[in-house]
Short mmCIF file of C-alpha atoms in Angstrom, two decimals:
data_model
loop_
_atom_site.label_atom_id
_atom_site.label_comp_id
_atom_site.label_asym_id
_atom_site.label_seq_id
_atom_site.Cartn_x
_atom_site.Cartn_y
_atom_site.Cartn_z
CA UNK X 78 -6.33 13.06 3.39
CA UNK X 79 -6.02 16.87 3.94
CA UNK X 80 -2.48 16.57 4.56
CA UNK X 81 -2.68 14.78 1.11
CA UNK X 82 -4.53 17.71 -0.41
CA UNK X 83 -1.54 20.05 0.38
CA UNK X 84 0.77 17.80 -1.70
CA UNK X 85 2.18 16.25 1.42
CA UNK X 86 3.31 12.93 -0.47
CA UNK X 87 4.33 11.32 2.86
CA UNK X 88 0.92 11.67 4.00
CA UNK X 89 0.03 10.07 1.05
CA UNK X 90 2.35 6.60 1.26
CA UNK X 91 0.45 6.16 4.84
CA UNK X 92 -2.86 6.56 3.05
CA UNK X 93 -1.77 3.71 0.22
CA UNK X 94 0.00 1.51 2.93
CA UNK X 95 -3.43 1.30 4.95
CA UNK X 96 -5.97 0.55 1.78
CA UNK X 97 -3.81 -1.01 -0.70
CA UNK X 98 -4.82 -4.12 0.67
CA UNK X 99 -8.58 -3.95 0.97
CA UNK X 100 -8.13 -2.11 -2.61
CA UNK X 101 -6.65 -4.56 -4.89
CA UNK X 102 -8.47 -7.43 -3.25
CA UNK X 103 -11.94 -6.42 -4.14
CA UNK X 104 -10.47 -5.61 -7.63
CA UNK X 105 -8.98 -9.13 -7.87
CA UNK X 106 -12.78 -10.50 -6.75
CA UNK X 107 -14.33 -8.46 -9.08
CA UNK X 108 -11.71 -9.28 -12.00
CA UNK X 109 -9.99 -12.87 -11.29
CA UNK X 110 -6.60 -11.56 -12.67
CA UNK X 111 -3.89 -10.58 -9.51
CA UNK X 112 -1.36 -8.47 -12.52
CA UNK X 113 -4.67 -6.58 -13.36
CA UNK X 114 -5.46 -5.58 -9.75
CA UNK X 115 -2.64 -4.29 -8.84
CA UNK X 116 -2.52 -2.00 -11.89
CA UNK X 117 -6.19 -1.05 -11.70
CA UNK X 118 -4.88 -0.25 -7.73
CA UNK X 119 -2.49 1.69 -8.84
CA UNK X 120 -4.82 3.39 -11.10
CA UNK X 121 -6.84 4.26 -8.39
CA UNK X 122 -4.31 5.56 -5.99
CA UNK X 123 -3.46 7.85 -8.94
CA UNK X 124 -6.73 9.30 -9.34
CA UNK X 125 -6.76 9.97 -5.67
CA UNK X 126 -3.74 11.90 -5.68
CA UNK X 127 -4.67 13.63 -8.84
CA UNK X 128 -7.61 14.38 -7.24
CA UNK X 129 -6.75 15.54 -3.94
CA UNK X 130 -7.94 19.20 -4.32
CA UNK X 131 -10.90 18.50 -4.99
CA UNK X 132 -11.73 16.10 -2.08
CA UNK X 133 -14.20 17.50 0.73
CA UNK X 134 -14.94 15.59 4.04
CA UNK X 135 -18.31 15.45 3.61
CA UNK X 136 -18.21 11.36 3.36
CA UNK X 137 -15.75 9.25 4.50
CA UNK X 138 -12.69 8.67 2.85
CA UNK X 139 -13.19 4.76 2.10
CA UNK X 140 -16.12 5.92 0.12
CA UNK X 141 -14.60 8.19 -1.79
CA UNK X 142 -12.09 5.53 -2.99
CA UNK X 143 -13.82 2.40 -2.97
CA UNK X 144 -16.19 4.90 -5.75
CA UNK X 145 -13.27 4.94 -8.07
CA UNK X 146 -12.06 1.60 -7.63
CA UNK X 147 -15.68 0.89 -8.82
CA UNK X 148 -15.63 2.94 -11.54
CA UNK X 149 -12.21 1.54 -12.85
CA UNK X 150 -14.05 -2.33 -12.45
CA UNK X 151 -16.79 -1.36 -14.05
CA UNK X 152 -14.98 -0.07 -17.05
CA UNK X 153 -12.07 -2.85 -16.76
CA UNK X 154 -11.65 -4.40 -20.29
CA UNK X 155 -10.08 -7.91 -19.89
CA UNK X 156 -7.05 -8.52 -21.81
CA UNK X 157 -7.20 -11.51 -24.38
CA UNK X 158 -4.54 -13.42 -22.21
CA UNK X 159 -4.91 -17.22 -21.28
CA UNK X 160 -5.20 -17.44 -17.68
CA UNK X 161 -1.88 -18.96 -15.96
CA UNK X 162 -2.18 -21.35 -13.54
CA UNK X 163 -0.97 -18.75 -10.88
CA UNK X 164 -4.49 -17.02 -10.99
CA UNK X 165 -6.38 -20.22 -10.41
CA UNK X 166 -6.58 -20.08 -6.94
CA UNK X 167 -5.59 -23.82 -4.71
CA UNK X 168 -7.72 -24.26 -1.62
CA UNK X 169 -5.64 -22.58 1.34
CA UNK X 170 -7.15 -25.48 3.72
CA UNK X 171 -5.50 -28.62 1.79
CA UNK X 172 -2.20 -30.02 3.07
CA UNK X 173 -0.13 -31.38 0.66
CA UNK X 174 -2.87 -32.52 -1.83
CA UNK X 175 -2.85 -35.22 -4.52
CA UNK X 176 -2.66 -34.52 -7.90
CA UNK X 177 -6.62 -35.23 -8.27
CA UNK X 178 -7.39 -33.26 -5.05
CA UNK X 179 -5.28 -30.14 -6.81
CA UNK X 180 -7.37 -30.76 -9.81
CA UNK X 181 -10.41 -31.23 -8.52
CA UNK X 182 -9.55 -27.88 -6.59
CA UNK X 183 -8.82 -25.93 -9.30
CA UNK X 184 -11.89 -27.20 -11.23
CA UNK X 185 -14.02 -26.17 -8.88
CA UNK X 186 -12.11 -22.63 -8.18
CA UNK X 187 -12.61 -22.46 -12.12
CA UNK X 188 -16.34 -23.04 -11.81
CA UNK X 189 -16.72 -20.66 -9.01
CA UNK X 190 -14.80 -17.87 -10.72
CA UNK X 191 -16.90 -18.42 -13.90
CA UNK X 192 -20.09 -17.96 -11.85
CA UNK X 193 -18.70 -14.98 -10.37
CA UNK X 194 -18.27 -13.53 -13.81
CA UNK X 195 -21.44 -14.59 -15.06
CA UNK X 196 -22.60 -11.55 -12.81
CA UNK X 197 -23.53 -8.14 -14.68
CA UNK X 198 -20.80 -5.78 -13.03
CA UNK X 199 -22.89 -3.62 -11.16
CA UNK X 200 -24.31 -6.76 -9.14
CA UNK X 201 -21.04 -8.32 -9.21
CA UNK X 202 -19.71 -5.31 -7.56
CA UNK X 203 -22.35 -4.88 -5.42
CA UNK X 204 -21.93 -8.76 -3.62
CA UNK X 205 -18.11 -8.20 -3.59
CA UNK X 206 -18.56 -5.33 -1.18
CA UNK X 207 -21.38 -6.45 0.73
CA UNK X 208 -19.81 -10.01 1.17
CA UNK X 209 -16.27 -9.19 0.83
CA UNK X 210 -15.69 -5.89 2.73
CA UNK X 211 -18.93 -6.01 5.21
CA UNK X 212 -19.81 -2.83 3.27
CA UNK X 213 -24.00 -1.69 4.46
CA UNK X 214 -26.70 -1.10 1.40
CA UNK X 215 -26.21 2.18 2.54
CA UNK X 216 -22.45 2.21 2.15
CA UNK X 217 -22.27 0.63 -0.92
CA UNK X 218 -25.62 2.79 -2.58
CA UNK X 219 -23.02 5.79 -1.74
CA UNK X 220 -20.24 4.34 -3.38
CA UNK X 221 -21.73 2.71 -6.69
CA UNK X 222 -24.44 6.22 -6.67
CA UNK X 223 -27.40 4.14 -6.48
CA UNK X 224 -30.68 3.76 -4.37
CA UNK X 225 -30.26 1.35 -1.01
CA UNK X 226 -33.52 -0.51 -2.85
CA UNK X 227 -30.80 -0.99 -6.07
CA UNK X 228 -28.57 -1.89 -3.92
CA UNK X 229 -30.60 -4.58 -2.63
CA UNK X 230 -32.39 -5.75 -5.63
CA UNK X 231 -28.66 -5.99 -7.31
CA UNK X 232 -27.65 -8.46 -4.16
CA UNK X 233 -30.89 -10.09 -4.15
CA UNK X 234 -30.52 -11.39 -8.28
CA UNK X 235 -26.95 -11.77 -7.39
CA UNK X 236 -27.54 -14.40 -4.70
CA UNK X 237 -30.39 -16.53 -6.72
CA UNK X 238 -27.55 -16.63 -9.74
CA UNK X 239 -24.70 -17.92 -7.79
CA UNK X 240 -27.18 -20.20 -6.08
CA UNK X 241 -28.26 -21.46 -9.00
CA UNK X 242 -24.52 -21.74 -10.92
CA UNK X 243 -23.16 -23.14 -7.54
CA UNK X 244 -25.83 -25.81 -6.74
CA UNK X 245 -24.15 -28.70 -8.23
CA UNK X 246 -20.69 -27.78 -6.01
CA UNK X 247 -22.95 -27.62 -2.75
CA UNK X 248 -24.11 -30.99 -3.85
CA UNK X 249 -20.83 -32.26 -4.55
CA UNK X 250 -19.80 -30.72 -1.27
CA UNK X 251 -22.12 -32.80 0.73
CA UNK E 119 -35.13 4.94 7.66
CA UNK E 120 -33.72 3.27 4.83
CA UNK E 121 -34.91 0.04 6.03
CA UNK E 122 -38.23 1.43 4.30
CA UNK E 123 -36.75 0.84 0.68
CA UNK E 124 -35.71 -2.67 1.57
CA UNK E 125 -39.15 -3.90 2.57
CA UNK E 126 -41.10 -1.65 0.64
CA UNK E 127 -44.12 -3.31 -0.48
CA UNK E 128 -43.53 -6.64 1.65
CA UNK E 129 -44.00 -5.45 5.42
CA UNK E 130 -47.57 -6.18 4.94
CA UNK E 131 -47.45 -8.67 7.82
CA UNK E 132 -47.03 -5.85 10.01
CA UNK E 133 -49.19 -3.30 8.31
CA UNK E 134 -52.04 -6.24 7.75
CA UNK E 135 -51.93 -7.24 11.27
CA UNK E 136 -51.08 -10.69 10.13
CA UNK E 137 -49.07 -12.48 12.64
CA UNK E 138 -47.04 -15.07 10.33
CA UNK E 139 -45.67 -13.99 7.24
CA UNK E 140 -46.14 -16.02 3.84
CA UNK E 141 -43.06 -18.12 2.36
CA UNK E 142 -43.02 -15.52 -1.03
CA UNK E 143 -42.84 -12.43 1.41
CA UNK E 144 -40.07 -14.74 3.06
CA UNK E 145 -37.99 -15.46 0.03
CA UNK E 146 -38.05 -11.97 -1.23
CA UNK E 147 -36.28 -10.92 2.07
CA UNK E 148 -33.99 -13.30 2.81
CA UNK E 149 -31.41 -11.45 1.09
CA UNK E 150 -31.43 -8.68 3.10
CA UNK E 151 -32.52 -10.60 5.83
CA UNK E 152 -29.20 -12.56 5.92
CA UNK E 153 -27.32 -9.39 5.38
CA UNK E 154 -29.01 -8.02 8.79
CA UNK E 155 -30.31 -5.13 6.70
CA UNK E 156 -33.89 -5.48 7.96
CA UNK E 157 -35.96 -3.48 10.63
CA UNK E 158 -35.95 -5.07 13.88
CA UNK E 159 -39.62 -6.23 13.84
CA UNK E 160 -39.16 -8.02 9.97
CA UNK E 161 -36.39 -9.72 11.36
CA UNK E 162 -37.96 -11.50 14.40
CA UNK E 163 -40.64 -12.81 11.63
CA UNK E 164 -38.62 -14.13 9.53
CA UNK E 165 -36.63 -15.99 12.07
CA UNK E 166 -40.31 -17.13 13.41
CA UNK E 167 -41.36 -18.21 9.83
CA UNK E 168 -37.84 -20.18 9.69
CA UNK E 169 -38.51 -22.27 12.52
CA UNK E 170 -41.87 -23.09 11.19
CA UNK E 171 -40.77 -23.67 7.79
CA UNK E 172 -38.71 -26.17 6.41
CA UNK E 173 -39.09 -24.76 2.63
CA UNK E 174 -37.76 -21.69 3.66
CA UNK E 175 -34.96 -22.48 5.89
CA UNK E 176 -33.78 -24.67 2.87
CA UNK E 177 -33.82 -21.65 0.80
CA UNK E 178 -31.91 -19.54 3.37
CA UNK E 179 -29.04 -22.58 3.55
CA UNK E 180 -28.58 -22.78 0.18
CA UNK E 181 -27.78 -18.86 -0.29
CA UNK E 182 -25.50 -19.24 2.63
CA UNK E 183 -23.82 -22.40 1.24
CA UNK E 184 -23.32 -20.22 -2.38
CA UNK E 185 -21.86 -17.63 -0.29
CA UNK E 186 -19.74 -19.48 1.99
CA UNK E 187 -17.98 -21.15 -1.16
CA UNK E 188 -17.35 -18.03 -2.32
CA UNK E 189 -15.26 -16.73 0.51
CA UNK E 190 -13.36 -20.46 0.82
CA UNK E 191 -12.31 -20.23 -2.79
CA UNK E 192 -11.26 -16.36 -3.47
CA UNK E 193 -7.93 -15.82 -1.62
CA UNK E 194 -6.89 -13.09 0.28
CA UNK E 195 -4.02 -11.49 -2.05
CA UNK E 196 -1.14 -9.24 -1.11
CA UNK E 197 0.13 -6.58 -2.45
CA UNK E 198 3.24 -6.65 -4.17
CA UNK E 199 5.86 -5.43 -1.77
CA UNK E 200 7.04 -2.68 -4.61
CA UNK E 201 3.95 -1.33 -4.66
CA UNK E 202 4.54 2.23 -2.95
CA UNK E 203 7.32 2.65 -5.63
CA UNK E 204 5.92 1.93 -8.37
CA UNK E 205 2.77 4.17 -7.34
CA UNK E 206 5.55 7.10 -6.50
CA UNK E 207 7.28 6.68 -9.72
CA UNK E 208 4.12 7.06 -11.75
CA UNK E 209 2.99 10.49 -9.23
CA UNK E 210 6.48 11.64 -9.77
CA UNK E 211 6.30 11.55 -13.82
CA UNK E 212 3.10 12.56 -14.00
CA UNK E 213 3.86 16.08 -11.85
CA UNK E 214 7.01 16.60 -14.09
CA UNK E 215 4.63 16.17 -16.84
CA UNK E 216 2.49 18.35 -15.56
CA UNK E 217 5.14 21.42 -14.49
CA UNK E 218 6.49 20.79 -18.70
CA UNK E 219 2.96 21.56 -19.72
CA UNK E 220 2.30 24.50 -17.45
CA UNK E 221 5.51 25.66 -18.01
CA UNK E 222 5.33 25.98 -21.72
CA UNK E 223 1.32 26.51 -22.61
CA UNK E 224 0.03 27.45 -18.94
CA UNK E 225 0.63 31.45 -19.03
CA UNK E 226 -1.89 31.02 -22.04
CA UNK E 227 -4.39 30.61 -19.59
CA UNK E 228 -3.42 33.42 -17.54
CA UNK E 229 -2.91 36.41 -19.88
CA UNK E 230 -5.60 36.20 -22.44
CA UNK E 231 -4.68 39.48 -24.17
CA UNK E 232 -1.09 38.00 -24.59
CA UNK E 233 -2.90 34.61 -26.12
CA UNK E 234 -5.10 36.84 -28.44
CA UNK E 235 -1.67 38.93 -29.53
CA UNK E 236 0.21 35.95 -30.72
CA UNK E 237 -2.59 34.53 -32.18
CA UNK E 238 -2.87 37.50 -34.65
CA UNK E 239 0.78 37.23 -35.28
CA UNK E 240 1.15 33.73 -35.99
CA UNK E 241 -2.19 34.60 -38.27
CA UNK E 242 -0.39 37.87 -39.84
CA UNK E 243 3.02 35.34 -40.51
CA UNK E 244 1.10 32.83 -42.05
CA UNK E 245 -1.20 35.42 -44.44
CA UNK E 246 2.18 37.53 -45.28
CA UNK E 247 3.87 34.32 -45.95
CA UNK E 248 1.22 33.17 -47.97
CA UNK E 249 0.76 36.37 -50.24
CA UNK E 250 4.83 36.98 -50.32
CA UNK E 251 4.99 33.62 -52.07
CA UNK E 252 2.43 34.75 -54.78
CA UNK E 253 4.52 38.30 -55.34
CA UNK E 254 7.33 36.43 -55.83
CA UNK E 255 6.27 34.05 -58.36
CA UNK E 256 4.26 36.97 -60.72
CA UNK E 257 7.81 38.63 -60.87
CA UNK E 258 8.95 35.34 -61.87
CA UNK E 259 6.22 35.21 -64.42
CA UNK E 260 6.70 38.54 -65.67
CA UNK E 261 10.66 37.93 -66.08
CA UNK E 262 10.31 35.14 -68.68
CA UNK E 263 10.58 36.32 -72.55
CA UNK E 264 7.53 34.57 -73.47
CA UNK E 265 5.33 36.32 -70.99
CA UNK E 266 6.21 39.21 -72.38
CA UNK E 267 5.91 38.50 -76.04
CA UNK E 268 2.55 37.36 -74.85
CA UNK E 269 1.03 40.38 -73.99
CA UNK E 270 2.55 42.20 -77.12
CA UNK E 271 4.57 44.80 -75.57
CA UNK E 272 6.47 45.39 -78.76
CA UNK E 273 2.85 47.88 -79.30
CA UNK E 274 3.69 50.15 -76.78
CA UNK E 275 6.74 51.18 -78.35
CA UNK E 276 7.11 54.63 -80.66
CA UNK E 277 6.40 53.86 -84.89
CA UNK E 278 9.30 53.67 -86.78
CA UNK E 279 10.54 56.82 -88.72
CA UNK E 280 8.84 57.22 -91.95
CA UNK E 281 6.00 54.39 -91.24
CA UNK E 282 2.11 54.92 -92.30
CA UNK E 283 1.52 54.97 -87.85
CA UNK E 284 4.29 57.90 -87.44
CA UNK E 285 2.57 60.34 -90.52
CA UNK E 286 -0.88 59.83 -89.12
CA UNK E 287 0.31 60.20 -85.47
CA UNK E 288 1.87 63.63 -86.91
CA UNK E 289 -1.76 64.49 -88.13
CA UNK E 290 -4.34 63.83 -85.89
CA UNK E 291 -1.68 65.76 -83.00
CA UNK E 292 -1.28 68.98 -85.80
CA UNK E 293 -2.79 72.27 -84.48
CA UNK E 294 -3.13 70.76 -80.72
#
């Protein structure tokens, strides 16, 4: 990142290449839409770059990002598109499923995805990078600017909602 | 240790000298306590409680169900193999963006006496512009027949010879 602070722009492709990744999947978690992610990632790579004087190792570098990709989810406005098939997500595990299976999959991908969004965004956020990116309270009260108790009382309400929205799959499940 | 937020208020199994903790103190932890975010000590009572406690455990399983569909249904994504070049295009136009800007507005910012100079000029144009426009159209005014006839500069003329005005004239001036 200091290389990327002098302007060094190769410096800077090595720096995308390693957290693109990570990046626009805890977007696409926290937004449902894959087109969306990767502009909000690019977004965010922007900012970095933009930003690059202005960045001081005093915290690690994944904190400094993953604190504008938060900001950019937090303020994300969803475009009033219908959602394509192509974003509702078929379970990687089946092999060449029935028509019902698919259906039934992507029913209950839907379902999941709708209690995911039922979250406010800062506990939404907050269980995407606990769960998602094995982020520590600690880790993610840096990066969303909040107290580790916050952070926990945002994953704690988080968990009792999708337990709650998700009972009936867990049933189903059994 | 920032533990201490986590269970503040609820390590009163430790503090109170109790030795098993109470299902509500249970369920208010098992959050964190499934996230391993929990001093040592809170977490070998909970784990005792669990074994003791089917309520509990049931509580615990059905968070980790939730979660575990979660992570089944979300894919992992990947990134669209133009997406370097499409994040260099954008850094590229928004430098040469940039470099226009500074180029034609940034010595503003470094010569603040030079700022203040054209200021006054561009004021000076404007005001000189402004009050040349309103010169020009009083001579326009004062050009037209009727204006003229208006303010009845026939009176400043001298009286005809032999009028009434001409002999007094010649009177009041006699002996000056």
């Amino acid at each position: 990142m200091m290389s990327v602070a002098q302007g060094d722009i190769a410096a800077f492709e090595q720096l995308v290449n390693k957290y693109k990744r990570p990046v626009i999947n805890v977007i696409y978690r926290f937004i449902g839409r894959q087109g969306d992610a990767e502009d909000l990632a690019q977004e965010a790579f922007l900012r970095v770059y933009e930003a690059r004087n202005r960045y001081r190792p005093i915290a690690k570098f994944s904190t400094w990002l993953y604190k504008i990709v938060t900001n950019l989810c937090l303020n994300y406005k969803r475009r009033p598109e219908p959602l394509s098939l192509d974003e509702i997500s078929v379970n990687p595990s089946s092999n060449s499923p029935t028509p019902e299976v698919l259906l039934e999959s992507e029913e209950r991908n839907a379902m999941i995805r709708a209690a995911i969004d039922s979250l406010p965004r800062n506990q939404r956020m907050a269980i995407i990078l606990q769960r998602f990116e094995d982020a520590s309270y600690k880790e993610i009260a840096n990066t969303m600017g909040i107290s580790v108790s916050a952070v926990e009382s945002l994953i704690y309400r988080a968990k009792q909602t999708l337990k709650e929205e998700l009972g009936p799959l867990r049933a189903h499940k059994k | 240790m920032e533990n201490k937020n986590v269970v503040r208020g609820f390590s009163l199994a430790i503090k109170g000298g109790r030795s098993k903790m109470r299902c509500k103190e249970v369920r208010r932890l098992l959050s964190a306590f499934i996230d391993g975010e929990l001093p040592p000590e809170v977490m070998t009572k909970i784990e005792e409680h669990l074994k003791d406690c089917a309520s509990c455990m049931q509580e615990k399983e059905s968070i980790l169900a939730s979660l575990n569909l979660l992570n089944e249904s979300i894919p992992v994504i990947e990134p669209s193999p133009y997406f370097w070049t499409k994040l260099k295009q954008q850094i590229l136009q928004r430098e040469e963006k940039k470099r226009l800007t500074t180029r034609i507005f940034g010595w503003l910012t470094y010569k603040p006496a030079t700022a203040a100079a054209l200021a006054a000029i561009v004021v000076g144009l404007f005001l000189g512009n402004f009050l040349g426009k309103a010169l020009y159209y009083g001579q326009e005014i004062t050009k037209d027949p009727a204006y003229a006839e208006a303010l009845n500069l026939e009176a400043l003329d001298d009286f005809p010879s032999g009028s009434i005005g001409e002999a007094y004239l010649e009177l009041i001036t006699q002996g000056r």
